[in-house]
mmCIF file of C-alpha atoms in Angstrom:
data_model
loop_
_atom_site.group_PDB
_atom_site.id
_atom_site.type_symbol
_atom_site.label_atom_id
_atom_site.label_comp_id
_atom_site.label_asym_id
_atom_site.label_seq_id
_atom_site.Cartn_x
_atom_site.Cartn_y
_atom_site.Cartn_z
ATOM 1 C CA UNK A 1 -22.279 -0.118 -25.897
ATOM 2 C CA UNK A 2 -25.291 -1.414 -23.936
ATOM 3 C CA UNK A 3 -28.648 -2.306 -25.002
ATOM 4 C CA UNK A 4 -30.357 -1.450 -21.569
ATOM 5 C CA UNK A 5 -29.838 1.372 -18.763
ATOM 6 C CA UNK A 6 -30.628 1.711 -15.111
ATOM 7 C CA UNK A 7 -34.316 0.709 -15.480
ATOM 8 C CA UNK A 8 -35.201 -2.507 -13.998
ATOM 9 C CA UNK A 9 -34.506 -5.626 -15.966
ATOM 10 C CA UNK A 10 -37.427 -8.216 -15.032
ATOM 11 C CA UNK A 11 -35.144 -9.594 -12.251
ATOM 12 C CA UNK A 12 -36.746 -11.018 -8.879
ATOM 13 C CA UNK A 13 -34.852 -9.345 -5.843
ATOM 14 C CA UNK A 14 -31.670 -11.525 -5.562
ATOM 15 C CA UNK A 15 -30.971 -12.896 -1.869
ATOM 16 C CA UNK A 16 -27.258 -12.561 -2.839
ATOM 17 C CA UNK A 17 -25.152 -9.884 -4.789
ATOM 18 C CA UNK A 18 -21.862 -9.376 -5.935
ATOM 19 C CA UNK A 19 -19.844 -6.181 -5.680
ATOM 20 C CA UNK A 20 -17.168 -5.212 -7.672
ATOM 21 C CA UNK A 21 -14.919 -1.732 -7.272
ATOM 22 C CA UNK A 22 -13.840 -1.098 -10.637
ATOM 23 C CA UNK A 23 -11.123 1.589 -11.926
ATOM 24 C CA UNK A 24 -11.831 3.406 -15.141
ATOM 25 C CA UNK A 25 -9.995 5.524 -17.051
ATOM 26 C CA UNK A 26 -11.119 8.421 -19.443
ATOM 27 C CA UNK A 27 -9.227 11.270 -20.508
ATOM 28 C CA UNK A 28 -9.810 14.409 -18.998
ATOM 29 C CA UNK A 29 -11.075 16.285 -21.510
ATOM 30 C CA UNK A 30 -14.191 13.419 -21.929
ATOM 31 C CA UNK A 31 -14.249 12.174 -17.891
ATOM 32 C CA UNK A 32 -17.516 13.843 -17.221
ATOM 33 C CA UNK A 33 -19.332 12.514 -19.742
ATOM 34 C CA UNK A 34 -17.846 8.769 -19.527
ATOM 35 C CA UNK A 35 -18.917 9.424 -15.876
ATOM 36 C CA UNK A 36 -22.928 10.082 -17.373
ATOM 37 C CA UNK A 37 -23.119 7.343 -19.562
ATOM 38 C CA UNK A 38 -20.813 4.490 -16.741
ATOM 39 C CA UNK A 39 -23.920 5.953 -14.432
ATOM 40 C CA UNK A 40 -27.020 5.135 -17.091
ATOM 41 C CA UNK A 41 -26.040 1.332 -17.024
ATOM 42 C CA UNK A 42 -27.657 -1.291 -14.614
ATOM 43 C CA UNK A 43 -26.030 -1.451 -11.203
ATOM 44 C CA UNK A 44 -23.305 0.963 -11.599
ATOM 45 C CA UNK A 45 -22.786 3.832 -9.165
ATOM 46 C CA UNK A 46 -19.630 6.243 -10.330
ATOM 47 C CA UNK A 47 -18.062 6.957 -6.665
ATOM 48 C CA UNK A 48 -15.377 9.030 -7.102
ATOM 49 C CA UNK A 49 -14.106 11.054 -10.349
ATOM 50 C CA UNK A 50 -10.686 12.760 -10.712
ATOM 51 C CA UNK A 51 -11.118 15.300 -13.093
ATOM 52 C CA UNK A 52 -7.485 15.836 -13.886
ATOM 53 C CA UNK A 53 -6.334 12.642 -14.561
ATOM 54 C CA UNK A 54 -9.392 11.231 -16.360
ATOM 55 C CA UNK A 55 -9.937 8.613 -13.665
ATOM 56 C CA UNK A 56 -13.150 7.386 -11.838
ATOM 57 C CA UNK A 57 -13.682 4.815 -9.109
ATOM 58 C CA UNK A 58 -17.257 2.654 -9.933
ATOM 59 C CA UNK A 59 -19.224 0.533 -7.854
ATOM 60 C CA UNK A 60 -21.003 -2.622 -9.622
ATOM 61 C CA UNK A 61 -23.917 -4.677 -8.155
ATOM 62 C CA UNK A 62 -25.075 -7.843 -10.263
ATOM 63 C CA UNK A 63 -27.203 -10.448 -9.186
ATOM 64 C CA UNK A 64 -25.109 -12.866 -10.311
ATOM 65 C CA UNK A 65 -21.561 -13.367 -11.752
ATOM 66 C CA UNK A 66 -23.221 -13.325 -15.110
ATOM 67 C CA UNK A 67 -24.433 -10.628 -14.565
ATOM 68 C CA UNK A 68 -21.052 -8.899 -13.149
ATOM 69 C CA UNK A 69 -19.426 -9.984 -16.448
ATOM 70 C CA UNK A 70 -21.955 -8.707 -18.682
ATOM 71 C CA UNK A 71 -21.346 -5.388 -16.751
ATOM 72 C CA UNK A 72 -17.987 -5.111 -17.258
ATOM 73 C CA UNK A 73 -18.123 -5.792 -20.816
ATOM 74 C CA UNK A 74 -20.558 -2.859 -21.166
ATOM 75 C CA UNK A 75 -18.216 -0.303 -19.107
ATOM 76 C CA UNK A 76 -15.592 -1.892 -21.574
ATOM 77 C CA UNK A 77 -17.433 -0.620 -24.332
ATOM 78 C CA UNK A 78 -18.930 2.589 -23.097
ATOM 79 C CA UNK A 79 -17.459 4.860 -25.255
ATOM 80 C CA UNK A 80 -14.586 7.486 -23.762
ATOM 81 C CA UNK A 81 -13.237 4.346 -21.619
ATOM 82 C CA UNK A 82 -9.679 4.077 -22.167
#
C-alpha cells in the first residue's frame, strides 16, 4: 500500500506543516490491525479507535500538501480500510 514507513524520509525540518484529522473505517473484526499498519506510515498518529464499530480517528502531518495527498492515498490503500 506504501513503499515507506515511519522512518525518516531525507526531508529537511519543514518551517510549516499541514494537519489533517482523518476518519477511517475498518470493520471490527480487522480494526486493530488497520490501526498497526495506519500507525507504520509517515506522519500518521491513530488517536482514537472504536473497537465496535470498526472506526478510528487519525492525525496526519506532511510537510507539504504533496505530501498530505500522498498520505491519504496510502491510508486509502492500506489494506482493511473500508
Amino acid at each position: 500500500y506504501c513503499a515507506h514507513s515511519n522512518a525518516t524520509r531525507g526531508h529537511a525540518v519543514p518551517t510549516t506543516m499541514n494537519l489533517s484529522g482523518i476518519a477511517v473505517i475498518a470493520t471490527p473484526q480487522t480494526v486493530e490491525a488497520v490501526a498497526a499498519r495506519l500507525t507504520a506510515l509517515p506522519g500518521v498518529q491513530v488517536a482514537r479507535i472504536d473497537r465496535d464499530g470498526g472506526r478510528l480517528v487519525l492525525v496526519q502531518e506532511a510537510a507539504s500538501v504533496a505530501d498530505e495527498v500522498e498520505g491519504f492515498r496510502c491510508i486509502q490503500r492500506t489494506p482493511g480500510v473500508v
